[in-house]
Amino acid sequence: MDFETKCVHGGCTSSADQYKALSYPIYQTASFAHASFGSSTGFDYTRESNPTRERLEHTVASLEEAAGAVAFSSGMAAISTVMELFRPGDHFIIEQDLYGGSIRLFHTICEKNGLTFTYASFSSDDIESMIRPSTKALYVETPTNPMMKVVDIRRLADIAHRHGLLLIIDNTFLSPYFQKPLTLGADIVVHSGTKYLGGHNDTIAGFAAASSLEIVEHLHETAMSIGSVLAPFDSWLILRGIQTLAIRLERAEKNAMQIALWLKEQPCIKNVYYPGLPEHPGYAIMKKQASGFGAMVSFRTDSRETAIHILNHVKLISFAESLGGTESLITYPLTQTHADVPEDMRRKSGIDDTLLRLSVGIESAENLIDDLASALPLSKI
């Protein structure tokens, strides 16, 4: 079954609902009755399992070509549960250019629980030399957030598996439509389902998918135990969003390329970070491991004043956190998504007061460019 068809039909050839509802039902219930002692419909309590959430998990697993997937109440809940696979004393090598919320989780929660972390640039550092006897996993986003660095997943998988490590990939920026890390050798994929999978900025969700059924079962048991599962209605919203995933990403990527090319020509824009540009250092790797370049564009202005002027003067584009929705959003990583990242780590990654991150939506590219043009300082056009 082709990807687009899986998006619409959830990887199934027919509806599993007894009434053949085209929109899969929302089983908005906490509990399920037993017909008699010793019998069960297969569902007992929604924290453990729910038909709507199960349908969604089957869909995401199908899209990622995974052994299975677990749906969580947020992307951070998904990452937190993945970290429960490990024990005190375990060591991780982490991409330093990473969503700030993930770094905050590692610093404030995981370190308290006895896990240790080494941060590195996976696109330039010698990762293999950093592996210790206690190292258990490599963790990376690719493209990275917000500097859009590209990491060779196949190369990392080879390093990880030669040393008996797990490779964990955050695939939020590209979604399984453009990139399938498990098919490239990764062991676990995590998502903020709030972003491209949901696609409408109307709910929060997270996912973890794995190549091993054993890992999936462990994640499910942990999620059930700590109660971090996704509610039925939110599961339905993500199912609905996934139906248009392919066509949304095609349009958003096309817009992103047009905007990246336009930004390159503006005198007050000093750098444009988009892996779809041939001069991007990760362009060749992206061509090998992904089927598209995504719709995230970061760029550096000539001054803090220019960056703030743009944020204060965009009208069609919203100045807001998050990404991956139908609407275009512009973010100031320094004070928003990466505010809790230690200053030295921000400096190493290149996150300063001139950096902006743009999540390109599905509006008219011409309208978006006009909005950006009108937000540039008049003296610098």
Tab-separated table of C-alpha atoms in Angstrom:
chain	number	residue	atom	x	y	z
A	1	MET	CA	0.000	0.000	0.000
A	2	ASP	CA	1.425	3.401	-0.988
A	3	PHE	CA	2.158	6.003	1.686
A	4	GLU	CA	-0.656	8.346	0.657
A	5	THR	CA	-3.165	5.499	0.848
A	6	LYS	CA	-1.895	4.502	4.297
A	7	CYS	CA	-2.455	8.086	5.456
A	8	VAL	CA	-6.102	8.000	4.393
A	9	HIS	CA	-6.941	4.431	5.364
A	10	GLY	CA	-4.668	3.919	8.345
A	11	GLY	CA	-2.830	1.047	6.708
A	12	CYS	CA	-6.077	-0.973	6.630
A	13	THR	CA	-8.069	-2.031	3.590
A	14	SER	CA	-11.422	-1.492	5.329
A	15	SER	CA	-12.896	0.097	8.421
A	16	ALA	CA	-12.650	-2.019	11.557
A	17	ASP	CA	-15.792	-0.347	12.901
A	18	GLN	CA	-18.824	-2.639	12.895
A	19	TYR	CA	-20.956	0.070	11.258
A	20	LYS	CA	-18.309	0.830	8.596
A	21	ALA	CA	-18.028	4.481	9.605
A	22	LEU	CA	-15.741	6.314	7.189
A	23	SER	CA	-14.413	8.434	10.044
A	24	TYR	CA	-13.024	6.034	12.612
A	25	PRO	CA	-15.114	6.379	15.812
A	26	ILE	CA	-13.978	8.162	18.958
A	27	TYR	CA	-14.322	5.644	21.757
A	28	GLN	CA	-14.706	8.312	24.426
A	29	THR	CA	-14.885	6.002	27.396
A	30	ALA	CA	-12.781	5.306	30.452
A	31	SER	CA	-13.824	1.681	30.814
A	32	PHE	CA	-15.236	-1.236	28.824
A	33	ALA	CA	-17.794	-3.747	30.115
A	34	HIS	CA	-17.254	-7.508	30.189
A	35	ALA	CA	-19.962	-9.705	28.693
A	36	SER	CA	-19.312	-12.320	31.370
A	37	PHE	CA	-16.671	-13.507	33.803
A	38	GLY	CA	-13.479	-14.442	31.983
A	39	SER	CA	-14.450	-12.767	28.705
A	40	SER	CA	-13.249	-9.480	27.235
A	41	THR	CA	-13.625	-7.483	24.048
A	42	GLY	CA	-9.876	-6.972	24.152
A	43	PHE	CA	-10.320	-3.567	25.769
A	44	ASP	CA	-10.769	-3.090	29.501
A	45	TYR	CA	-9.599	0.380	30.518
A	46	THR	CA	-8.570	3.294	28.286
A	47	ARG	CA	-5.297	3.982	30.096
A	48	GLU	CA	-4.276	0.475	29.039
A	49	SER	CA	-5.765	0.419	25.542
A	50	ASN	CA	-8.475	2.117	23.499
A	51	PRO	CA	-9.717	1.317	19.968
A	52	THR	CA	-9.233	4.881	18.666
A	53	ARG	CA	-5.711	5.121	20.026
A	54	GLU	CA	-4.922	1.612	18.817
A	55	ARG	CA	-6.033	2.561	15.298
A	56	LEU	CA	-3.737	5.590	15.433
A	57	GLU	CA	-0.797	3.540	16.699
A	58	HIS	CA	-1.302	1.036	13.885
A	59	THR	CA	-1.346	3.894	11.390
A	60	VAL	CA	1.882	5.491	12.661
A	61	ALA	CA	3.629	2.107	12.789
A	62	SER	CA	2.582	1.490	9.201
A	63	LEU	CA	3.867	4.893	8.057
A	64	GLU	CA	7.212	4.448	9.840
A	65	GLU	CA	7.503	0.784	8.763
A	66	ALA	CA	7.892	-0.106	12.438
A	67	ALA	CA	7.164	-3.233	14.461
A	68	GLY	CA	4.750	-1.068	16.423
A	69	ALA	CA	4.132	2.385	17.846
A	70	VAL	CA	2.816	3.926	21.060
A	71	ALA	CA	0.840	7.189	21.198
A	72	PHE	CA	1.522	9.598	24.060
A	73	SER	CA	-0.014	12.743	25.508
A	74	SER	CA	2.850	14.838	24.091
A	75	GLY	CA	6.170	14.547	22.335
A	76	MET	CA	7.922	15.117	25.649
A	77	ALA	CA	5.906	12.279	27.191
A	78	ALA	CA	7.124	10.049	24.366
A	79	ILE	CA	10.774	10.964	24.941
A	80	SER	CA	10.397	10.631	28.720
A	81	THR	CA	8.989	7.129	28.306
A	82	VAL	CA	11.777	6.121	25.926
A	83	MET	CA	14.281	7.188	28.587
A	84	GLU	CA	12.589	4.754	30.982
A	85	LEU	CA	14.093	1.934	28.903
A	86	PHE	CA	17.399	2.721	30.638
A	87	ARG	CA	18.859	2.440	34.143
A	88	PRO	CA	20.876	4.698	36.471
A	89	GLY	CA	24.473	4.907	35.281
A	90	ASP	CA	23.631	4.535	31.614
A	91	HIS	CA	25.353	7.034	29.317
A	92	PHE	CA	24.065	8.729	26.157
A	93	ILE	CA	25.697	10.698	23.372
A	94	ILE	CA	23.287	13.463	22.368
A	95	GLU	CA	23.226	15.875	19.440
A	96	GLN	CA	23.897	19.304	20.948
A	97	ASP	CA	21.680	21.084	18.402
A	98	LEU	CA	18.424	19.701	19.742
A	99	TYR	CA	14.984	20.963	20.718
A	100	GLY	CA	15.383	22.885	23.953
A	101	GLY	CA	12.641	20.945	25.718
A	102	SER	CA	14.530	17.704	25.176
A	103	ILE	CA	17.716	19.180	26.634
A	104	ARG	CA	15.729	20.508	29.604
A	105	LEU	CA	14.292	17.016	30.177
A	106	PHE	CA	17.751	15.434	30.122
A	107	HIS	CA	19.186	18.044	32.515
A	108	THR	CA	16.367	18.352	35.024
A	109	ILE	CA	14.808	14.875	35.094
A	110	CYS	CA	17.061	12.262	33.515
A	111	GLU	CA	20.288	13.362	35.214
A	112	LYS	CA	18.455	13.353	38.559
A	113	ASN	CA	17.508	9.754	37.802
A	114	GLY	CA	21.129	8.753	37.291
A	115	LEU	CA	21.531	8.975	33.505
A	116	THR	CA	24.570	10.779	32.074
A	117	PHE	CA	24.962	12.683	28.814
A	118	THR	CA	27.696	13.823	26.461
A	119	TYR	CA	26.699	16.451	23.898
A	120	ALA	CA	28.326	16.543	20.475
A	121	SER	CA	27.892	17.647	16.889
A	122	PHE	CA	26.920	14.470	15.078
A	123	SER	CA	27.687	16.039	11.724
A	124	SER	CA	31.328	16.899	12.541
A	125	ASP	CA	32.607	15.277	15.762
A	126	ASP	CA	34.206	11.839	16.108
A	127	ILE	CA	31.251	10.158	17.807
A	128	GLU	CA	32.911	6.761	18.059
A	129	SER	CA	35.703	8.164	20.257
A	130	MET	CA	33.097	9.342	22.794
A	131	ILE	CA	31.621	5.895	23.415
A	132	ARG	CA	32.194	4.545	26.937
A	133	PRO	CA	31.542	1.103	28.445
A	134	SER	CA	28.384	2.607	30.006
A	135	THR	CA	27.116	4.144	26.745
A	136	LYS	CA	23.736	2.729	25.776
A	137	ALA	CA	22.351	4.976	23.033
A	138	LEU	CA	22.902	7.740	20.509
A	139	TYR	CA	20.155	10.394	20.292
A	140	VAL	CA	19.761	12.856	17.441
A	141	GLU	CA	17.345	14.994	15.447
A	142	THR	CA	17.966	15.264	11.732
A	143	PRO	CA	17.632	17.886	10.416
A	144	THR	CA	18.583	19.438	13.744
A	145	ASN	CA	16.573	22.060	15.559
A	146	PRO	CA	17.060	24.924	14.822
A	147	MET	CA	20.300	24.937	12.798
A	148	MET	CA	19.098	22.394	10.228
A	149	LYS	CA	22.251	20.266	10.296
A	150	VAL	CA	21.901	16.887	8.608
A	151	VAL	CA	23.155	13.671	10.170
A	152	ASP	CA	23.909	10.504	8.198
A	153	ILE	CA	21.529	7.989	9.792
A	154	ARG	CA	23.046	4.923	8.093
A	155	ARG	CA	26.529	5.858	9.319
A	156	LEU	CA	25.274	6.416	12.853
A	157	ALA	CA	23.356	3.136	12.825
A	158	ASP	CA	26.516	1.322	11.805
A	159	ILE	CA	28.464	2.924	14.675
A	160	ALA	CA	25.684	2.233	17.175
A	161	HIS	CA	25.201	-1.396	16.281
A	162	ARG	CA	28.922	-2.203	16.179
A	163	HIS	CA	29.048	-1.083	19.801
A	164	GLY	CA	25.752	-2.625	20.898
A	165	LEU	CA	23.986	0.724	21.256
A	166	LEU	CA	20.493	1.884	20.374
A	167	LEU	CA	20.041	4.675	17.840
A	168	ILE	CA	17.152	7.017	18.672
A	169	ILE	CA	16.025	9.517	16.033
A	170	ASP	CA	13.626	12.427	16.503
A	171	ASN	CA	11.855	12.511	13.134
A	172	THR	CA	9.515	15.423	13.882
A	173	PHE	CA	10.920	17.842	11.282
A	174	LEU	CA	10.463	15.538	8.282
A	175	SER	CA	7.760	13.072	9.366
A	176	PRO	CA	7.667	9.562	7.869
A	177	TYR	CA	6.525	11.068	4.581
A	178	PHE	CA	9.987	12.426	3.864
A	179	GLN	CA	12.175	10.215	6.064
A	180	LYS	CA	11.892	6.746	7.606
A	181	PRO	CA	14.803	6.336	10.045
A	182	LEU	CA	13.932	2.735	10.969
A	183	THR	CA	14.492	1.640	7.374
A	184	LEU	CA	17.926	3.309	7.569
A	185	GLY	CA	18.977	1.368	10.660
A	186	ALA	CA	17.584	3.377	13.591
A	187	ASP	CA	16.066	1.434	16.489
A	188	ILE	CA	13.576	3.961	17.873
A	189	VAL	CA	11.867	6.952	16.289
A	190	VAL	CA	10.141	9.665	18.310
A	191	HIS	CA	7.781	12.405	17.159
A	192	SER	CA	6.020	15.403	18.461
A	193	GLY	CA	2.711	14.417	16.869
A	194	THR	CA	1.551	17.958	17.586
A	195	LYS	CA	3.518	19.041	14.551
A	196	TYR	CA	3.255	17.573	11.028
A	197	LEU	CA	1.314	14.436	11.946
A	198	GLY	CA	-1.483	16.485	13.520
A	199	GLY	CA	-0.835	19.381	11.201
A	200	HIS	CA	-3.475	21.836	12.405
A	201	ASN	CA	-2.131	23.287	15.671
A	202	ASP	CA	-5.215	22.011	17.490
A	203	THR	CA	-3.927	19.240	19.754
A	204	ILE	CA	-0.807	17.915	21.469
A	205	ALA	CA	0.480	14.373	20.981
A	206	GLY	CA	3.648	12.300	20.813
A	207	PHE	CA	4.797	8.972	19.364
A	208	ALA	CA	7.525	6.414	19.753
A	209	ALA	CA	7.907	3.711	17.117
A	210	ALA	CA	10.488	0.937	17.158
A	211	SER	CA	11.983	-1.736	14.950
A	212	SER	CA	11.689	-4.295	17.765
A	213	LEU	CA	8.393	-5.595	19.104
A	214	GLU	CA	10.122	-6.128	22.456
A	215	ILE	CA	10.886	-2.401	22.705
A	216	VAL	CA	7.332	-1.507	21.668
A	217	GLU	CA	5.869	-3.760	24.357
A	218	HIS	CA	8.156	-2.240	26.981
A	219	LEU	CA	7.127	1.285	25.934
A	220	HIS	CA	3.453	0.356	26.026
A	221	GLU	CA	3.737	-1.173	29.486
A	222	THR	CA	5.583	1.888	30.799
A	223	ALA	CA	3.093	4.302	29.222
A	224	MET	CA	0.205	2.372	30.755
A	225	SER	CA	1.912	2.332	34.144
A	226	ILE	CA	2.695	6.046	34.331
A	227	GLY	CA	-0.442	7.146	32.461
A	228	SER	CA	1.212	9.160	29.677
A	229	VAL	CA	-1.069	7.802	26.926
A	230	LEU	CA	-2.992	9.848	24.367
A	231	ALA	CA	-6.703	10.443	24.996
A	232	PRO	CA	-9.315	9.096	22.509
A	233	PHE	CA	-10.428	12.478	21.147
A	234	ASP	CA	-6.844	13.642	20.604
A	235	SER	CA	-6.118	10.303	18.923
A	236	TRP	CA	-8.971	10.990	16.529
A	237	LEU	CA	-7.677	14.499	15.779
A	238	ILE	CA	-4.260	13.106	14.863
A	239	LEU	CA	-5.862	10.394	12.718
A	240	ARG	CA	-7.736	13.131	10.874
A	241	GLY	CA	-4.572	15.198	10.466
A	242	ILE	CA	-2.576	12.277	9.075
A	243	GLN	CA	-5.069	11.856	6.234
A	244	THR	CA	-3.675	15.015	4.585
A	245	LEU	CA	-0.045	14.601	5.690
A	246	ALA	CA	1.338	13.881	2.221
A	247	ILE	CA	-0.377	16.722	0.392
A	248	ARG	CA	0.326	19.222	3.189
A	249	LEU	CA	4.029	18.425	3.201
A	250	GLU	CA	4.316	18.583	-0.579
A	251	ARG	CA	2.820	22.081	-0.608
A	252	ALA	CA	4.747	23.296	2.451
A	253	GLU	CA	8.059	22.030	1.071
A	254	LYS	CA	7.468	23.783	-2.244
A	255	ASN	CA	6.737	27.013	-0.362
A	256	ALA	CA	9.819	26.572	1.826
A	257	MET	CA	12.103	26.319	-1.187
A	258	GLN	CA	10.679	29.496	-2.714
A	259	ILE	CA	11.068	31.373	0.553
A	260	ALA	CA	14.620	30.090	1.159
A	261	LEU	CA	15.659	31.267	-2.299
A	262	TRP	CA	14.042	34.661	-1.691
A	263	LEU	CA	15.695	35.068	1.707
A	264	LYS	CA	19.110	34.428	0.147
A	265	GLU	CA	18.686	37.563	-1.982
A	266	GLN	CA	17.868	39.931	0.887
A	267	PRO	CA	20.795	42.141	1.985
A	268	CYS	CA	19.854	42.017	5.677
A	269	ILE	CA	19.699	38.191	5.743
A	270	LYS	CA	23.192	36.837	6.323
A	271	ASN	CA	22.644	33.069	6.321
A	272	VAL	CA	19.838	30.761	5.245
A	273	TYR	CA	19.752	27.249	6.689
A	274	TYR	CA	17.638	24.962	4.527
A	275	PRO	CA	18.827	21.491	3.472
A	276	GLY	CA	17.063	21.808	0.128
A	277	LEU	CA	19.605	24.392	-1.015
A	278	PRO	CA	22.425	22.684	-2.983
A	279	GLU	CA	25.067	24.619	-1.050
A	280	HIS	CA	23.813	23.256	2.288
A	281	PRO	CA	26.502	20.945	3.780
A	282	GLY	CA	23.942	18.190	4.303
A	283	TYR	CA	22.313	18.383	0.878
A	284	ALA	CA	23.940	15.227	-0.522
A	285	ILE	CA	23.087	13.174	2.582
A	286	MET	CA	19.490	14.380	2.481
A	287	LYS	CA	19.237	13.293	-1.139
A	288	LYS	CA	20.332	9.785	-0.104
A	289	GLN	CA	18.304	9.242	3.056
A	290	ALA	CA	15.167	11.349	2.590
A	291	SER	CA	12.605	11.816	-0.151
A	292	GLY	CA	12.207	15.528	0.553
A	293	PHE	CA	13.744	18.459	2.398
A	294	GLY	CA	10.871	19.498	4.628
A	295	ALA	CA	9.415	22.907	5.341
A	296	MET	CA	11.582	24.248	8.164
A	297	VAL	CA	13.837	27.195	7.309
A	298	SER	CA	16.143	28.953	9.766
A	299	PHE	CA	17.921	32.181	8.893
A	300	ARG	CA	20.273	34.697	10.459
A	301	THR	CA	19.735	38.439	10.197
A	302	ASP	CA	22.391	41.154	10.210
A	303	SER	CA	21.474	42.307	13.728
A	304	ARG	CA	19.264	41.686	16.721
A	305	GLU	CA	17.300	44.800	15.786
A	306	THR	CA	16.466	43.372	12.356
A	307	ALA	CA	15.325	40.082	13.860
A	308	ILE	CA	13.052	41.836	16.374
A	309	HIS	CA	11.685	44.128	13.650
A	310	ILE	CA	10.672	41.118	11.565
A	311	LEU	CA	8.985	39.458	14.560
A	312	ASN	CA	7.067	42.632	15.359
A	313	HIS	CA	5.927	43.353	11.804
A	314	VAL	CA	4.877	40.041	10.255
A	315	LYS	CA	1.088	39.926	9.888
A	316	LEU	CA	0.154	36.798	7.933
A	317	ILE	CA	2.890	34.736	9.586
A	318	SER	CA	2.282	34.278	13.320
A	319	PHE	CA	5.042	34.945	15.844
A	320	ALA	CA	4.559	31.744	17.862
A	321	GLU	CA	6.226	28.579	19.089
A	322	SER	CA	5.581	25.185	17.498
A	323	LEU	CA	5.744	24.140	13.865
A	324	GLY	CA	4.284	21.825	11.268
A	325	GLY	CA	0.775	23.243	11.015
A	326	THR	CA	-1.104	24.551	8.013
A	327	GLU	CA	-0.313	28.096	9.180
A	328	SER	CA	3.184	29.549	8.881
A	329	LEU	CA	4.874	30.374	12.203
A	330	ILE	CA	8.042	32.300	12.981
A	331	THR	CA	9.987	31.606	16.177
A	332	TYR	CA	12.814	33.294	18.080
A	333	PRO	CA	14.740	30.271	19.430
A	334	LEU	CA	16.827	32.306	21.872
A	335	THR	CA	13.824	33.238	24.037
A	336	GLN	CA	11.313	30.590	22.995
A	337	THR	CA	12.196	27.006	22.045
A	338	HIS	CA	15.749	27.108	23.407
A	339	ALA	CA	15.458	29.531	26.315
A	340	ASP	CA	16.294	26.809	28.861
A	341	VAL	CA	19.382	25.572	27.018
A	342	PRO	CA	22.616	26.558	28.820
A	343	GLU	CA	24.238	29.576	27.206
A	344	ASP	CA	27.459	27.765	26.320
A	345	MET	CA	25.481	25.083	24.467
A	346	ARG	CA	23.501	27.732	22.596
A	347	ARG	CA	26.714	29.432	21.522
A	348	LYS	CA	28.206	26.158	20.286
A	349	SER	CA	25.095	25.471	18.241
A	350	GLY	CA	24.962	28.997	16.805
A	351	ILE	CA	21.739	30.076	18.517
A	352	ASP	CA	22.074	33.814	19.090
A	353	ASP	CA	19.937	36.966	19.019
A	354	THR	CA	19.982	37.171	15.212
A	355	LEU	CA	18.547	33.699	14.520
A	356	LEU	CA	14.951	33.132	13.399
A	357	ARG	CA	13.192	29.842	12.640
A	358	LEU	CA	10.359	29.664	10.144
A	359	SER	CA	7.827	26.857	9.898
A	360	VAL	CA	6.422	27.274	6.402
A	361	GLY	CA	2.744	26.450	6.005
A	362	ILE	CA	0.512	25.778	3.032
A	363	GLU	CA	-0.572	29.356	2.274
A	364	SER	CA	0.338	31.047	-1.001
A	365	ALA	CA	4.129	31.329	-1.191
A	366	GLU	CA	3.758	34.742	-2.807
A	367	ASN	CA	1.656	35.980	0.108
A	368	LEU	CA	4.187	34.676	2.617
A	369	ILE	CA	7.063	36.354	0.780
A	370	ASP	CA	5.114	39.614	0.621
A	371	ASP	CA	4.549	39.395	4.374
A	372	LEU	CA	8.245	38.848	5.064
A	373	ALA	CA	9.194	41.647	2.679
A	374	SER	CA	6.872	44.074	4.430
A	375	ALA	CA	8.383	43.090	7.796
A	376	LEU	CA	11.960	43.917	6.770
A	377	PRO	CA	13.282	47.286	7.983
A	378	LEU	CA	12.764	49.829	5.184
A	379	SER	CA	16.372	50.990	5.473
A	380	LYS	CA	17.625	47.466	4.689
A	381	ILE	CA	15.524	46.475	1.697
